[in-house]
GROMACS .gro file of C-alpha atoms in nm:
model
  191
    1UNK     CA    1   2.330   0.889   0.459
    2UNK     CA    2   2.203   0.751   0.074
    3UNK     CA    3   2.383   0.529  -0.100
    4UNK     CA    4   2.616   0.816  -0.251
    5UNK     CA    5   2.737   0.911   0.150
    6UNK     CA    6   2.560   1.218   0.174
    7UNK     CA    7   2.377   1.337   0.483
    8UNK     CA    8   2.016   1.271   0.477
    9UNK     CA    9   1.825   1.628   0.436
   10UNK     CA   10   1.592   1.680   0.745
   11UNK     CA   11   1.295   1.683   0.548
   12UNK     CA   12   1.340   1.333   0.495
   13UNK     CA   13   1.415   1.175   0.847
   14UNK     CA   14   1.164   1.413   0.978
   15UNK     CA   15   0.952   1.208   0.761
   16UNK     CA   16   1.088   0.840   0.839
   17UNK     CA   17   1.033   0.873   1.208
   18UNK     CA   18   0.636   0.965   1.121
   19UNK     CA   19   0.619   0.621   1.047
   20UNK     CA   20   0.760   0.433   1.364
   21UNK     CA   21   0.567   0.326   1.616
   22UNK     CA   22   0.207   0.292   1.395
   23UNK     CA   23   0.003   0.024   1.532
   24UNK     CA   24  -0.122  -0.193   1.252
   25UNK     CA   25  -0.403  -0.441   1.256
   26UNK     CA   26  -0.271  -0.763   1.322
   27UNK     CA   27  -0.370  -0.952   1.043
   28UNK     CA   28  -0.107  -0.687   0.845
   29UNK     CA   29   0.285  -0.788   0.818
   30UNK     CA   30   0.541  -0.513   0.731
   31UNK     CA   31   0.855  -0.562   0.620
   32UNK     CA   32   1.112  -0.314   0.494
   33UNK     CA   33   1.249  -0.409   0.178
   34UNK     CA   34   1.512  -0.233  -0.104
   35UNK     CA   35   1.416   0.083  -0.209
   36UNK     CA   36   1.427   0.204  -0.594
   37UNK     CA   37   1.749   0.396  -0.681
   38UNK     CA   38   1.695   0.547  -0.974
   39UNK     CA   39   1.350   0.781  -0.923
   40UNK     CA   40   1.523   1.007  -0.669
   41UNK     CA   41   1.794   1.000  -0.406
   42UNK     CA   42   1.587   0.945  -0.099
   43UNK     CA   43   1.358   0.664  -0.113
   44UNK     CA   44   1.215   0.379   0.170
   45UNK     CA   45   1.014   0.087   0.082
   46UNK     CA   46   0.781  -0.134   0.258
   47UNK     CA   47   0.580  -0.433   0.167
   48UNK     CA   48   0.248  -0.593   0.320
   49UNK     CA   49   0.113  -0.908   0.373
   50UNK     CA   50  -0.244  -0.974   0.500
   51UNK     CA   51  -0.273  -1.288   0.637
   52UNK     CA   52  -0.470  -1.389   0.990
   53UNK     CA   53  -0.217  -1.621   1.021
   54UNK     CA   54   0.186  -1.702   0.950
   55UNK     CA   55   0.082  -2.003   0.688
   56UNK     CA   56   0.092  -1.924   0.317
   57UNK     CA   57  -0.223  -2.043   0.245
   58UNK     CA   58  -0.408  -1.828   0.403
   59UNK     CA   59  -0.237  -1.529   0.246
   60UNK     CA   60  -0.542  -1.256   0.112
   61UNK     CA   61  -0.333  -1.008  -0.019
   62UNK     CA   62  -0.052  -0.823  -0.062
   63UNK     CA   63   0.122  -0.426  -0.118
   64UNK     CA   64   0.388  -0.199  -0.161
   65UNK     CA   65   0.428   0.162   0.031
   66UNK     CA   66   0.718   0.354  -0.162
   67UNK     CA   67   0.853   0.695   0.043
   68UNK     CA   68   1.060   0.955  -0.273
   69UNK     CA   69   1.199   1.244  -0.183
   70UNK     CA   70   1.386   1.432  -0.378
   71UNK     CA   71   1.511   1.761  -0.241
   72UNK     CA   72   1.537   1.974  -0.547
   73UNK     CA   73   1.149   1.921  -0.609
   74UNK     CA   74   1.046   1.707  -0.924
   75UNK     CA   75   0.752   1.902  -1.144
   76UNK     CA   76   0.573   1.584  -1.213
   77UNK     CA   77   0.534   1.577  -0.811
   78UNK     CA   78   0.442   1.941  -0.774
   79UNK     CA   79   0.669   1.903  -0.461
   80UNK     CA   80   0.983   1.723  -0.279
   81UNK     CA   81   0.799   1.386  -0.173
   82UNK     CA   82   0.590   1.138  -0.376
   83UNK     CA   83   0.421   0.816  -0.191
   84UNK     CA   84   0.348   0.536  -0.429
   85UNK     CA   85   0.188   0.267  -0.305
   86UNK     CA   86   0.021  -0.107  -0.467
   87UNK     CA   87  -0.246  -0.347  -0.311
   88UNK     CA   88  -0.303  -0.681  -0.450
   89UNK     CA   89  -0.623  -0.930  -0.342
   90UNK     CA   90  -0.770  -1.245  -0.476
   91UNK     CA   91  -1.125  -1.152  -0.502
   92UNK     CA   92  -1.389  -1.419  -0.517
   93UNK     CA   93  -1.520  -1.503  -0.890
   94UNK     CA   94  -1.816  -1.302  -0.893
   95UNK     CA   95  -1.642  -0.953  -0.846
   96UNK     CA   96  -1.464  -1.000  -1.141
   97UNK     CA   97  -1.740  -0.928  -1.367
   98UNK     CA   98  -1.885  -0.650  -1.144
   99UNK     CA   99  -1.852  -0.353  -1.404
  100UNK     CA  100  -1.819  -0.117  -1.084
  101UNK     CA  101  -1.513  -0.334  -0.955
  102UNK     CA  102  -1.243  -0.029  -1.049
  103UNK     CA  103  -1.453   0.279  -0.900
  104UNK     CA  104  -1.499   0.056  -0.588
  105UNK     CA  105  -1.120  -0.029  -0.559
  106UNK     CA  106  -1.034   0.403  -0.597
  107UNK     CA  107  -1.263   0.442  -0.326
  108UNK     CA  108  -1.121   0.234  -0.132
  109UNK     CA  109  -0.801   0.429  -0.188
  110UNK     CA  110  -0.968   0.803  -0.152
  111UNK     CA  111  -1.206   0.682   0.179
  112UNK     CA  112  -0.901   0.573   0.306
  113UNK     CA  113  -0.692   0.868   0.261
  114UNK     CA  114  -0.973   1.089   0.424
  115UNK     CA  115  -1.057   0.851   0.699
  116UNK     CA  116  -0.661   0.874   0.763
  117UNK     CA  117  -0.696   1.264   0.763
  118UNK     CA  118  -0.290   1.223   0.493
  119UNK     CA  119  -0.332   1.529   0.335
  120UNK     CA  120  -0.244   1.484  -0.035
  121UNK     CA  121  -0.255   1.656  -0.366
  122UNK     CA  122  -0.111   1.492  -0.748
  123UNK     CA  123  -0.329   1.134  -0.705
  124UNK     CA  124  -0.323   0.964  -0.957
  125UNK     CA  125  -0.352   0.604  -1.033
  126UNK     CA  126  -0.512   0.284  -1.196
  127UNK     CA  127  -0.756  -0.022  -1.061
  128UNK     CA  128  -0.698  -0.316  -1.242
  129UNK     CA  129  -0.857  -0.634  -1.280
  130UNK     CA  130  -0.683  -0.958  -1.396
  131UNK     CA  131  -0.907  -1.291  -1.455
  132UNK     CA  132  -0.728  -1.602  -1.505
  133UNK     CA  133  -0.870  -1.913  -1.650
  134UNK     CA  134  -0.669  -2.267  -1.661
  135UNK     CA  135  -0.653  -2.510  -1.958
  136UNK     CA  136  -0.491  -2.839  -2.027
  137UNK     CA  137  -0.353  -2.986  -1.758
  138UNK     CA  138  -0.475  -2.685  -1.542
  139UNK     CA  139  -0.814  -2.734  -1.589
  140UNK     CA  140  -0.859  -2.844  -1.219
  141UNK     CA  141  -0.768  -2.494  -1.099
  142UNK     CA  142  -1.032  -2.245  -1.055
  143UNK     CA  143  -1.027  -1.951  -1.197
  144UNK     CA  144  -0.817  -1.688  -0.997
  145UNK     CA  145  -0.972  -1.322  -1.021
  146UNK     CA  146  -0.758  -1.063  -0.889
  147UNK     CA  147  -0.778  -0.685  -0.809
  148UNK     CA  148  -0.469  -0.477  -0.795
  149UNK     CA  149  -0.482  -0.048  -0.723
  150UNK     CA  150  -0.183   0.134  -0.816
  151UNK     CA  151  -0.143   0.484  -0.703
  152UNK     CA  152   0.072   0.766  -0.617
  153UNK     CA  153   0.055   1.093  -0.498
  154UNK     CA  154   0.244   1.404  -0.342
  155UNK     CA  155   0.158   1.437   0.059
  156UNK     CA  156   0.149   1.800   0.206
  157UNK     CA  157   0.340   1.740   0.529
  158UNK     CA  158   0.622   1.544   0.599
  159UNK     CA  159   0.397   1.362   0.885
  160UNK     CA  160   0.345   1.018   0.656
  161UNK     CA  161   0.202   0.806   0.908
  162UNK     CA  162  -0.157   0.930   0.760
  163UNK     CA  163  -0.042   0.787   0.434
  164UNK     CA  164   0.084   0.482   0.582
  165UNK     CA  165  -0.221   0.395   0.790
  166UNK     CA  166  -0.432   0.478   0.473
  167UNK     CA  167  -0.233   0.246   0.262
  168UNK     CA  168  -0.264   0.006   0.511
  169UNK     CA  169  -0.665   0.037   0.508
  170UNK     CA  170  -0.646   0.017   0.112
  171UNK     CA  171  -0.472  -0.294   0.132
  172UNK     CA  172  -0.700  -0.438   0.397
  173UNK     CA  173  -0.997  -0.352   0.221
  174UNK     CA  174  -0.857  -0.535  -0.087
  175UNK     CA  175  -0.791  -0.849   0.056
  176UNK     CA  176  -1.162  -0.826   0.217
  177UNK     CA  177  -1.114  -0.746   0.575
  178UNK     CA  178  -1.379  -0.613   0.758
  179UNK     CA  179  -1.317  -0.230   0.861
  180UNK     CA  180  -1.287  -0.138   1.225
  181UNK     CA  181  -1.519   0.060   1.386
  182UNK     CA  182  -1.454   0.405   1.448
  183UNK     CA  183  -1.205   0.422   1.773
  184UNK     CA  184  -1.109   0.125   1.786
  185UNK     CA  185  -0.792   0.012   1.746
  186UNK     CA  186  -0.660  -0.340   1.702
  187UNK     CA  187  -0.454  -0.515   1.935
  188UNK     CA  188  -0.141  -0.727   1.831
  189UNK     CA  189  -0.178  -1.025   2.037
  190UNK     CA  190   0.069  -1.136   2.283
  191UNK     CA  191   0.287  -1.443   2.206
   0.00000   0.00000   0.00000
Protein backbone atom coordinates (compact mmCIF):
# COMPACT_ATOMS: atom_id res chain seq x y z
CA UNK A 1 0.00 0.00 0.00
CA UNK A 2 1.31 4.07 -0.38
CA UNK A 3 1.04 6.24 2.15
CA UNK A 4 -2.75 7.08 1.19
CA UNK A 5 -3.71 2.96 1.90
CA UNK A 6 -4.20 2.08 -1.51
CA UNK A 7 -3.09 -1.19 -3.05
CA UNK A 8 0.11 -0.99 -4.84
CA UNK A 9 -0.66 -1.35 -8.83
CA UNK A 10 1.25 -4.47 -10.18
CA UNK A 11 3.27 -2.55 -12.40
CA UNK A 12 5.00 -1.28 -9.55
CA UNK A 13 5.88 -4.38 -7.30
CA UNK A 14 6.53 -6.16 -10.47
CA UNK A 15 9.14 -3.60 -10.61
CA UNK A 16 10.46 -3.57 -6.83
CA UNK A 17 11.18 -7.25 -6.82
CA UNK A 18 13.58 -6.59 -10.17
CA UNK A 19 15.73 -5.13 -7.79
CA UNK A 20 16.23 -7.82 -4.95
CA UNK A 21 18.73 -10.04 -4.94
CA UNK A 22 21.44 -7.80 -7.32
CA UNK A 23 24.85 -8.56 -6.34
CA UNK A 24 26.78 -5.36 -5.96
CA UNK A 25 30.49 -4.86 -5.84
CA UNK A 26 31.54 -4.82 -2.46
CA UNK A 27 33.09 -1.68 -2.11
CA UNK A 28 29.14 -0.31 -2.79
CA UNK A 29 26.68 0.15 0.41
CA UNK A 30 22.89 0.41 -0.20
CA UNK A 31 20.60 1.59 1.96
CA UNK A 32 16.90 2.28 1.50
CA UNK A 33 15.99 5.57 2.56
CA UNK A 34 12.48 7.93 2.42
CA UNK A 35 11.14 8.28 -0.76
CA UNK A 36 9.78 11.78 -2.24
CA UNK A 37 5.97 12.21 -1.81
CA UNK A 38 5.06 14.75 -3.77
CA UNK A 39 6.36 13.76 -7.64
CA UNK A 40 3.99 10.79 -7.85
CA UNK A 41 2.29 8.22 -5.65
CA UNK A 42 4.65 5.35 -6.03
CA UNK A 43 8.14 6.09 -5.36
CA UNK A 44 11.39 3.95 -3.64
CA UNK A 45 14.63 5.44 -2.84
CA UNK A 46 18.04 4.21 -2.35
CA UNK A 47 21.32 5.74 -1.50
CA UNK A 48 25.09 4.60 -2.13
CA UNK A 49 28.14 4.76 -0.51
CA UNK A 50 31.50 3.67 -2.04
CA UNK A 51 33.84 3.01 0.38
CA UNK A 52 36.48 -0.22 0.49
CA UNK A 53 35.99 -0.03 3.89
CA UNK A 54 33.26 0.83 6.93
CA UNK A 55 35.57 4.04 8.12
CA UNK A 56 34.49 7.48 6.97
CA UNK A 57 37.57 8.46 5.77
CA UNK A 58 37.90 6.45 3.23
CA UNK A 59 34.51 7.34 1.78
CA UNK A 60 35.01 8.07 -2.43
CA UNK A 61 31.68 8.81 -3.21
CA UNK A 62 28.31 8.83 -2.91
CA UNK A 63 24.43 8.51 -4.92
CA UNK A 64 20.91 8.44 -5.03
CA UNK A 65 18.64 5.80 -7.20
CA UNK A 66 14.95 7.26 -7.14
CA UNK A 67 12.08 4.52 -8.53
CA UNK A 68 8.44 7.04 -9.72
CA UNK A 69 5.71 5.54 -10.88
CA UNK A 70 2.83 7.04 -11.45
CA UNK A 71 0.03 4.98 -12.93
CA UNK A 72 -1.91 7.52 -14.89
CA UNK A 73 1.34 8.25 -17.03
CA UNK A 74 3.02 11.79 -16.58
CA UNK A 75 3.80 13.52 -20.28
CA UNK A 76 7.06 14.88 -19.11
CA UNK A 77 7.95 10.97 -18.64
CA UNK A 78 6.48 9.84 -21.92
CA UNK A 79 5.37 6.85 -19.68
CA UNK A 80 4.30 5.46 -16.04
CA UNK A 81 7.95 5.15 -14.47
CA UNK A 82 10.82 7.67 -14.24
CA UNK A 83 14.37 6.56 -12.56
CA UNK A 84 16.33 9.48 -11.29
CA UNK A 85 19.40 8.85 -10.06
CA UNK A 86 22.77 11.24 -8.55
CA UNK A 87 26.54 10.25 -8.16
CA UNK A 88 28.85 12.32 -6.21
CA UNK A 89 33.01 11.81 -6.16
CA UNK A 90 35.91 13.80 -4.92
CA UNK A 91 38.05 13.86 -7.91
CA UNK A 92 41.72 14.59 -7.58
CA UNK A 93 42.74 18.41 -8.39
CA UNK A 94 43.80 18.02 -11.79
CA UNK A 95 40.37 16.80 -13.25
CA UNK A 96 38.86 19.78 -12.26
CA UNK A 97 40.26 21.84 -14.92
CA UNK A 98 39.98 19.07 -17.57
CA UNK A 99 37.53 20.97 -20.04
CA UNK A 100 36.26 17.33 -21.10
CA UNK A 101 35.40 16.54 -17.31
CA UNK A 102 31.30 16.79 -18.07
CA UNK A 103 31.24 14.68 -21.49
CA UNK A 104 33.40 12.12 -19.57
CA UNK A 105 31.02 12.01 -16.49
CA UNK A 106 27.64 11.44 -19.29
CA UNK A 107 29.54 8.72 -20.58
CA UNK A 108 29.99 7.27 -17.79
CA UNK A 109 26.23 7.38 -17.33
CA UNK A 110 25.28 6.24 -21.16
CA UNK A 111 28.32 3.27 -21.20
CA UNK A 112 26.81 2.26 -18.24
CA UNK A 113 23.30 2.06 -19.23
CA UNK A 114 24.34 0.00 -22.42
CA UNK A 115 26.84 -2.17 -20.68
CA UNK A 116 23.71 -2.86 -18.25
CA UNK A 117 21.58 -3.69 -21.43
CA UNK A 118 18.32 -0.98 -19.00
CA UNK A 119 16.54 -0.10 -21.84
CA UNK A 120 15.63 3.62 -21.57
CA UNK A 121 14.20 6.48 -23.49
CA UNK A 122 13.57 10.55 -21.96
CA UNK A 123 17.52 10.91 -20.56
CA UNK A 124 18.17 13.74 -19.65
CA UNK A 125 20.51 15.26 -17.22
CA UNK A 126 23.50 17.54 -16.07
CA UNK A 127 27.46 16.89 -15.07
CA UNK A 128 28.57 19.27 -12.78
CA UNK A 129 31.71 20.33 -11.43
CA UNK A 130 32.20 22.16 -8.07
CA UNK A 131 35.91 23.46 -7.06
CA UNK A 132 36.36 24.61 -3.65
CA UNK A 133 39.18 26.70 -2.43
CA UNK A 134 39.78 27.57 1.50
CA UNK A 135 40.75 30.98 2.95
CA UNK A 136 41.42 32.36 6.36
CA UNK A 137 41.63 30.05 8.79
CA UNK A 138 41.02 27.29 6.09
CA UNK A 139 43.89 27.87 4.25
CA UNK A 140 45.43 24.49 5.41
CA UNK A 141 42.72 22.56 3.53
CA UNK A 142 43.30 21.60 0.05
CA UNK A 143 41.26 22.36 -2.38
CA UNK A 144 38.28 19.83 -2.72
CA UNK A 145 37.20 19.29 -6.52
CA UNK A 146 34.12 17.44 -6.91
CA UNK A 147 32.06 15.84 -9.77
CA UNK A 148 28.41 15.26 -9.38
CA UNK A 149 25.96 13.63 -12.59
CA UNK A 150 22.39 14.14 -12.24
CA UNK A 151 20.09 12.29 -14.45
CA UNK A 152 16.79 10.83 -15.09
CA UNK A 153 15.07 8.97 -17.48
CA UNK A 154 11.91 6.77 -18.39
CA UNK A 155 12.92 2.79 -18.52
CA UNK A 156 10.96 0.57 -21.08
CA UNK A 157 10.29 -2.46 -18.89
CA UNK A 158 9.40 -2.73 -15.50
CA UNK A 159 12.67 -5.13 -15.07
CA UNK A 160 14.87 -2.15 -13.17
CA UNK A 161 17.64 -4.15 -12.05
CA UNK A 162 19.46 -2.97 -15.51
CA UNK A 163 18.99 0.52 -14.23
CA UNK A 164 20.10 -0.27 -10.87
CA UNK A 165 23.29 -2.11 -11.80
CA UNK A 166 23.98 0.82 -14.29
CA UNK A 167 23.57 3.37 -11.62
CA UNK A 168 25.64 1.46 -9.59
CA UNK A 169 28.55 1.43 -12.36
CA UNK A 170 27.98 5.34 -12.74
CA UNK A 171 28.57 5.81 -9.25
CA UNK A 172 31.59 3.54 -9.16
CA UNK A 173 33.12 5.07 -11.97
CA UNK A 174 32.75 8.47 -10.21
CA UNK A 175 34.37 7.75 -7.18
CA UNK A 176 37.31 6.14 -9.43
CA UNK A 177 36.95 2.47 -9.14
CA UNK A 178 38.43 0.40 -11.52
CA UNK A 179 35.74 -1.43 -13.86
CA UNK A 180 35.44 -5.18 -13.77
CA UNK A 181 36.24 -7.17 -16.47
CA UNK A 182 33.69 -8.53 -18.57
CA UNK A 183 32.10 -11.74 -16.59
CA UNK A 184 33.21 -11.23 -13.71
CA UNK A 185 31.39 -10.61 -10.92
CA UNK A 186 32.47 -9.43 -7.49
CA UNK A 187 32.28 -11.32 -4.48
CA UNK A 188 31.01 -9.86 -1.08
CA UNK A 189 33.41 -11.24 1.29
CA UNK A 190 32.52 -13.40 4.10
CA UNK A 191 32.62 -12.00 7.68
Amino acid sequence: MNSDGAQVPPAFEEALLSLRGLRQRPEVRLEEVPAPTRIAPYALALTAEVNPTAEPETLLGSGRFVVLHDPEGQSAWNGTFRVIVMARARLEDELGADPLLGEVGWAWLTDALASAGAGYHSLSGTVTRVLSESFGGLVLRDQDVEIEVRASWSPNTTDLGPHLMAWTQLTSSASGLEPLPDGVTALTPRR
